[in-house]
Amino acid sequence: LANSWPALLVGISTALTVLVAFVATVPLSRALRVEHLELAWSARPVQGGAATPGATVQVEGAMRNRTGFGLGVGELRVSLSPDVIVDTPSPVRLALPAGAASLFELEARPLAAGRMVLHGASLDVKGPLGLFSTSLYFPNPISLKVFPRAVAAGRSLGRPPTGTALDRPGLHFLQRL
């Protein structure tokens, strides 16, 4: 026991370092919200015109760090509808220097006609010493209409017949009683 004081000092100093890193990371998310870390993005079909199922949609965006301190490298993850596939590997790694914007591009593919929605994105940022991380969520939805392939190509889907047979033009077969 008399010779264990060096091990005790190493253990205490390690525990204090981890505690200081944790305490420094906890208020980081609030400080980033107050200091204005911003996400701006937009989506457009790659081929131009209308978005169709299976076609690539280009999503361009920027993460602006208006704070007075650099955040190192953050990991961006996109929250999206279940009928959308993002072809870009997730997470997207962004360098976040102080007072600058980091640009990123994603490629998404809608699987069905309807409304494609990217609900927002979350950013994971490492705290001091890189031991802990904090997540920030940006609820900034993008909605894009996805048309059926026939409508996007300009073909009519046809109109279903309505009414009784006598209401439609052409020959009619009448039954005698």
PDB file of C-alpha atoms in Angstrom:
ATOM      1  CA  LEU A   1       0.000   0.000   0.000  1.00  0.00           C
ATOM      2  CA  ALA A   2       2.890   2.349   0.646  1.00  0.00           C
ATOM      3  CA  ASN A   3       4.062   2.087  -2.961  1.00  0.00           C
ATOM      4  CA  SER A   4       0.613   2.551  -4.592  1.00  0.00           C
ATOM      5  CA  TRP A   5       0.467   6.361  -4.391  1.00  0.00           C
ATOM      6  CA  PRO A   6       1.877   6.854  -7.972  1.00  0.00           C
ATOM      7  CA  ALA A   7      -0.884   4.642  -9.365  1.00  0.00           C
ATOM      8  CA  LEU A   8      -3.427   6.549  -7.289  1.00  0.00           C
ATOM      9  CA  LEU A   9      -2.190   9.884  -8.677  1.00  0.00           C
ATOM     10  CA  VAL A  10      -2.381   8.590 -12.258  1.00  0.00           C
ATOM     11  CA  GLY A  11      -5.918   7.306 -11.680  1.00  0.00           C
ATOM     12  CA  ILE A  12      -7.115  10.538 -10.097  1.00  0.00           C
ATOM     13  CA  SER A  13      -5.556  12.716 -12.810  1.00  0.00           C
ATOM     14  CA  THR A  14      -7.124  10.556 -15.542  1.00  0.00           C
ATOM     15  CA  ALA A  15     -10.542  10.746 -13.889  1.00  0.00           C
ATOM     16  CA  LEU A  16     -10.243  14.528 -13.506  1.00  0.00           C
ATOM     17  CA  THR A  17      -9.269  14.916 -17.177  1.00  0.00           C
ATOM     18  CA  VAL A  18     -12.302  12.908 -18.302  1.00  0.00           C
ATOM     19  CA  LEU A  19     -14.548  14.879 -15.943  1.00  0.00           C
ATOM     20  CA  VAL A  20     -13.228  18.232 -17.230  1.00  0.00           C
ATOM     21  CA  ALA A  21     -13.758  17.109 -20.858  1.00  0.00           C
ATOM     22  CA  PHE A  22     -17.343  16.046 -20.071  1.00  0.00           C
ATOM     23  CA  VAL A  23     -18.147  19.276 -18.218  1.00  0.00           C
ATOM     24  CA  ALA A  24     -16.739  21.308 -21.138  1.00  0.00           C
ATOM     25  CA  THR A  25     -18.834  19.349 -23.684  1.00  0.00           C
ATOM     26  CA  VAL A  26     -22.230  19.624 -21.947  1.00  0.00           C
ATOM     27  CA  PRO A  27     -22.824  23.359 -22.579  1.00  0.00           C
ATOM     28  CA  LEU A  28     -21.427  23.118 -26.135  1.00  0.00           C
ATOM     29  CA  SER A  29     -24.817  22.472 -27.809  1.00  0.00           C
ATOM     30  CA  ARG A  30     -26.429  25.466 -26.115  1.00  0.00           C
ATOM     31  CA  ALA A  31     -23.471  27.688 -26.972  1.00  0.00           C
ATOM     32  CA  LEU A  32     -23.670  26.613 -30.623  1.00  0.00           C
ATOM     33  CA  ARG A  33     -27.384  27.444 -30.800  1.00  0.00           C
ATOM     34  CA  VAL A  34     -26.831  30.867 -29.244  1.00  0.00           C
ATOM     35  CA  GLU A  35     -23.824  31.584 -31.478  1.00  0.00           C
ATOM     36  CA  HIS A  36     -25.756  30.688 -34.665  1.00  0.00           C
ATOM     37  CA  LEU A  37     -24.612  27.495 -36.294  1.00  0.00           C
ATOM     38  CA  GLU A  38     -26.856  27.342 -39.397  1.00  0.00           C
ATOM     39  CA  LEU A  39     -27.918  24.832 -42.063  1.00  0.00           C
ATOM     40  CA  ALA A  40     -29.133  25.995 -45.497  1.00  0.00           C
ATOM     41  CA  TRP A  41     -29.921  23.554 -48.322  1.00  0.00           C
ATOM     42  CA  SER A  42     -31.963  23.066 -51.491  1.00  0.00           C
ATOM     43  CA  ALA A  43     -32.908  20.167 -53.792  1.00  0.00           C
ATOM     44  CA  ARG A  44     -33.342  19.910 -57.556  1.00  0.00           C
ATOM     45  CA  PRO A  45     -33.617  17.044 -60.079  1.00  0.00           C
ATOM     46  CA  VAL A  46     -30.314  16.317 -61.861  1.00  0.00           C
ATOM     47  CA  GLN A  47     -31.796  15.977 -65.360  1.00  0.00           C
ATOM     48  CA  GLY A  48     -33.911  19.106 -64.924  1.00  0.00           C
ATOM     49  CA  GLY A  49     -37.664  19.160 -65.259  1.00  0.00           C
ATOM     50  CA  ALA A  50     -39.703  16.933 -62.981  1.00  0.00           C
ATOM     51  CA  ALA A  51     -38.425  14.473 -60.414  1.00  0.00           C
ATOM     52  CA  THR A  52     -39.418  10.873 -61.169  1.00  0.00           C
ATOM     53  CA  PRO A  53     -39.054   7.630 -59.189  1.00  0.00           C
ATOM     54  CA  GLY A  54     -35.500   6.294 -59.475  1.00  0.00           C
ATOM     55  CA  ALA A  55     -34.079   9.562 -60.843  1.00  0.00           C
ATOM     56  CA  THR A  56     -31.296  11.303 -58.940  1.00  0.00           C
ATOM     57  CA  VAL A  57     -32.081  14.478 -57.009  1.00  0.00           C
ATOM     58  CA  GLN A  58     -29.130  16.741 -56.183  1.00  0.00           C
ATOM     59  CA  VAL A  59     -29.164  18.251 -52.676  1.00  0.00           C
ATOM     60  CA  GLU A  60     -26.753  21.141 -52.180  1.00  0.00           C
ATOM     61  CA  GLY A  61     -26.186  22.748 -48.834  1.00  0.00           C
ATOM     62  CA  ALA A  62     -23.973  24.731 -46.532  1.00  0.00           C
ATOM     63  CA  MET A  63     -23.302  24.525 -42.821  1.00  0.00           C
ATOM     64  CA  ARG A  64     -22.374  27.993 -41.583  1.00  0.00           C
ATOM     65  CA  ASN A  65     -20.322  28.314 -38.431  1.00  0.00           C
ATOM     66  CA  ARG A  66     -20.853  31.906 -37.268  1.00  0.00           C
ATOM     67  CA  THR A  67     -19.240  31.203 -33.918  1.00  0.00           C
ATOM     68  CA  GLY A  68     -15.896  32.599 -32.866  1.00  0.00           C
ATOM     69  CA  PHE A  69     -14.309  29.161 -32.452  1.00  0.00           C
ATOM     70  CA  GLY A  70     -13.560  26.263 -34.776  1.00  0.00           C
ATOM     71  CA  LEU A  71     -15.393  22.990 -34.236  1.00  0.00           C
ATOM     72  CA  GLY A  72     -13.037  20.610 -36.007  1.00  0.00           C
ATOM     73  CA  VAL A  73     -14.776  17.975 -38.122  1.00  0.00           C
ATOM     74  CA  GLY A  74     -18.504  17.345 -37.696  1.00  0.00           C
ATOM     75  CA  GLU A  75     -20.606  14.458 -38.994  1.00  0.00           C
ATOM     76  CA  LEU A  76     -23.848  15.360 -40.776  1.00  0.00           C
ATOM     77  CA  ARG A  77     -26.727  12.833 -40.947  1.00  0.00           C
ATOM     78  CA  VAL A  78     -29.942  13.450 -42.895  1.00  0.00           C
ATOM     79  CA  SER A  79     -33.428  12.544 -41.598  1.00  0.00           C
ATOM     80  CA  LEU A  80     -35.607  11.527 -44.532  1.00  0.00           C
ATOM     81  CA  SER A  81     -38.756   9.748 -45.656  1.00  0.00           C
ATOM     82  CA  PRO A  82     -38.612   5.945 -45.816  1.00  0.00           C
ATOM     83  CA  ASP A  83     -39.181   6.019 -49.600  1.00  0.00           C
ATOM     84  CA  VAL A  84     -35.981   8.006 -50.279  1.00  0.00           C
ATOM     85  CA  ILE A  85     -32.466   6.579 -50.587  1.00  0.00           C
ATOM     86  CA  VAL A  86     -29.387   8.768 -50.138  1.00  0.00           C
ATOM     87  CA  ASP A  87     -26.580   7.563 -52.434  1.00  0.00           C
ATOM     88  CA  THR A  88     -23.905   9.612 -50.662  1.00  0.00           C
ATOM     89  CA  PRO A  89     -22.211   7.716 -47.815  1.00  0.00           C
ATOM     90  CA  SER A  90     -23.561   8.693 -44.424  1.00  0.00           C
ATOM     91  CA  PRO A  91     -22.414  10.500 -42.390  1.00  0.00           C
ATOM     92  CA  VAL A  92     -21.012  13.380 -44.411  1.00  0.00           C
ATOM     93  CA  ARG A  93     -17.879  14.782 -42.762  1.00  0.00           C
ATOM     94  CA  LEU A  94     -17.636  18.578 -42.674  1.00  0.00           C
ATOM     95  CA  ALA A  95     -14.765  20.767 -41.531  1.00  0.00           C
ATOM     96  CA  LEU A  96     -16.239  23.596 -39.433  1.00  0.00           C
ATOM     97  CA  PRO A  97     -13.705  26.444 -39.111  1.00  0.00           C
ATOM     98  CA  ALA A  98     -14.634  29.604 -37.203  1.00  0.00           C
ATOM     99  CA  GLY A  99     -16.692  32.158 -39.157  1.00  0.00           C
ATOM    100  CA  ALA A 100     -16.880  30.100 -42.377  1.00  0.00           C
ATOM    101  CA  ALA A 101     -19.295  27.932 -44.357  1.00  0.00           C
ATOM    102  CA  SER A 102     -18.704  24.309 -45.330  1.00  0.00           C
ATOM    103  CA  LEU A 103     -20.414  23.197 -48.526  1.00  0.00           C
ATOM    104  CA  PHE A 104     -21.747  19.687 -49.110  1.00  0.00           C
ATOM    105  CA  GLU A 105     -23.622  17.751 -51.778  1.00  0.00           C
ATOM    106  CA  LEU A 106     -25.886  14.734 -51.463  1.00  0.00           C
ATOM    107  CA  GLU A 107     -27.570  12.599 -54.078  1.00  0.00           C
ATOM    108  CA  ALA A 108     -31.002  11.210 -53.207  1.00  0.00           C
ATOM    109  CA  ARG A 109     -33.308   8.900 -55.152  1.00  0.00           C
ATOM    110  CA  PRO A 110     -37.053   8.756 -54.523  1.00  0.00           C
ATOM    111  CA  LEU A 111     -38.429   5.228 -54.824  1.00  0.00           C
ATOM    112  CA  ALA A 112     -42.064   6.125 -55.527  1.00  0.00           C
ATOM    113  CA  ALA A 113     -44.201   8.920 -56.893  1.00  0.00           C
ATOM    114  CA  GLY A 114     -45.575  11.336 -54.333  1.00  0.00           C
ATOM    115  CA  ARG A 115     -43.841  13.753 -52.014  1.00  0.00           C
ATOM    116  CA  MET A 116     -40.147  13.340 -51.185  1.00  0.00           C
ATOM    117  CA  VAL A 117     -39.299  14.904 -47.837  1.00  0.00           C
ATOM    118  CA  LEU A 118     -35.899  15.492 -46.254  1.00  0.00           C
ATOM    119  CA  HIS A 119     -36.998  16.343 -42.724  1.00  0.00           C
ATOM    120  CA  GLY A 120     -33.771  17.867 -41.445  1.00  0.00           C
ATOM    121  CA  ALA A 121     -30.255  17.004 -40.452  1.00  0.00           C
ATOM    122  CA  SER A 122     -28.315  16.290 -37.303  1.00  0.00           C
ATOM    123  CA  LEU A 123     -24.719  17.317 -36.746  1.00  0.00           C
ATOM    124  CA  ASP A 124     -22.433  15.467 -34.346  1.00  0.00           C
ATOM    125  CA  VAL A 125     -19.634  17.680 -33.012  1.00  0.00           C
ATOM    126  CA  LYS A 126     -16.773  16.504 -30.831  1.00  0.00           C
ATOM    127  CA  GLY A 127     -16.143  18.348 -27.577  1.00  0.00           C
ATOM    128  CA  PRO A 128     -12.820  19.429 -26.142  1.00  0.00           C
ATOM    129  CA  LEU A 129     -10.206  16.650 -26.182  1.00  0.00           C
ATOM    130  CA  GLY A 130     -12.483  14.640 -28.496  1.00  0.00           C
ATOM    131  CA  LEU A 131     -13.697  12.352 -25.710  1.00  0.00           C
ATOM    132  CA  PHE A 132     -17.398  13.249 -25.886  1.00  0.00           C
ATOM    133  CA  SER A 133     -19.666  14.493 -28.649  1.00  0.00           C
ATOM    134  CA  THR A 134     -22.879  16.461 -28.799  1.00  0.00           C
ATOM    135  CA  SER A 135     -25.640  16.286 -31.420  1.00  0.00           C
ATOM    136  CA  LEU A 136     -27.457  19.263 -32.880  1.00  0.00           C
ATOM    137  CA  TYR A 137     -30.681  18.809 -34.867  1.00  0.00           C
ATOM    138  CA  PHE A 138     -31.689  21.260 -37.595  1.00  0.00           C
ATOM    139  CA  PRO A 139     -35.422  20.889 -38.402  1.00  0.00           C
ATOM    140  CA  ASN A 140     -35.182  22.394 -41.886  1.00  0.00           C
ATOM    141  CA  PRO A 141     -37.442  20.295 -44.166  1.00  0.00           C
ATOM    142  CA  ILE A 142     -37.200  20.128 -47.958  1.00  0.00           C
ATOM    143  CA  SER A 143     -40.206  18.865 -49.875  1.00  0.00           C
ATOM    144  CA  LEU A 144     -40.107  17.912 -53.544  1.00  0.00           C
ATOM    145  CA  LYS A 145     -42.927  16.534 -55.706  1.00  0.00           C
ATOM    146  CA  VAL A 146     -42.087  13.276 -57.442  1.00  0.00           C
ATOM    147  CA  PHE A 147     -44.246  12.675 -60.523  1.00  0.00           C
ATOM    148  CA  PRO A 148     -45.025   9.312 -62.123  1.00  0.00           C
ATOM    149  CA  ARG A 149     -42.795   8.626 -65.143  1.00  0.00           C
ATOM    150  CA  ALA A 150     -45.716   8.897 -67.613  1.00  0.00           C
ATOM    151  CA  VAL A 151     -46.724  12.356 -66.372  1.00  0.00           C
ATOM    152  CA  ALA A 152     -43.128  13.604 -66.399  1.00  0.00           C
ATOM    153  CA  ALA A 153     -42.724  12.404 -70.017  1.00  0.00           C
ATOM    154  CA  GLY A 154     -45.819  14.363 -71.063  1.00  0.00           C
ATOM    155  CA  ARG A 155     -48.011  11.346 -71.790  1.00  0.00           C
ATOM    156  CA  SER A 156     -51.566  11.346 -70.580  1.00  0.00           C
ATOM    157  CA  LEU A 157     -52.548   8.604 -68.186  1.00  0.00           C
ATOM    158  CA  GLY A 158     -56.002   8.532 -69.780  1.00  0.00           C
ATOM    159  CA  ARG A 159     -59.267   9.346 -68.164  1.00  0.00           C
ATOM    160  CA  PRO A 160     -61.338   6.578 -66.685  1.00  0.00           C
ATOM    161  CA  PRO A 161     -64.886   6.351 -68.044  1.00  0.00           C
ATOM    162  CA  THR A 162     -67.505   7.881 -65.800  1.00  0.00           C
ATOM    163  CA  GLY A 163     -71.259   7.673 -65.765  1.00  0.00           C
ATOM    164  CA  THR A 164     -73.438   5.003 -67.395  1.00  0.00           C
ATOM    165  CA  ALA A 165     -72.878   3.536 -70.846  1.00  0.00           C
ATOM    166  CA  LEU A 166     -75.705   5.695 -72.250  1.00  0.00           C
ATOM    167  CA  ASP A 167     -73.874   8.835 -71.121  1.00  0.00           C
ATOM    168  CA  ARG A 168     -70.861   8.031 -73.330  1.00  0.00           C
ATOM    169  CA  PRO A 169     -70.761   8.657 -77.097  1.00  0.00           C
ATOM    170  CA  GLY A 170     -70.857   5.774 -79.587  1.00  0.00           C
ATOM    171  CA  LEU A 171     -73.119   2.776 -80.302  1.00  0.00           C
ATOM    172  CA  HIS A 172     -75.245   1.415 -77.490  1.00  0.00           C
ATOM    173  CA  PHE A 173     -76.864  -1.967 -77.245  1.00  0.00           C
ATOM    174  CA  LEU A 174     -80.401  -1.827 -75.939  1.00  0.00           C
ATOM    175  CA  GLN A 175     -82.285  -4.825 -74.676  1.00  0.00           C
ATOM    176  CA  ARG A 176     -85.964  -5.314 -75.597  1.00  0.00           C
ATOM    177  CA  LEU A 177     -88.309  -6.435 -72.905  1.00  0.00           C
TER     178      LEU A 177
END
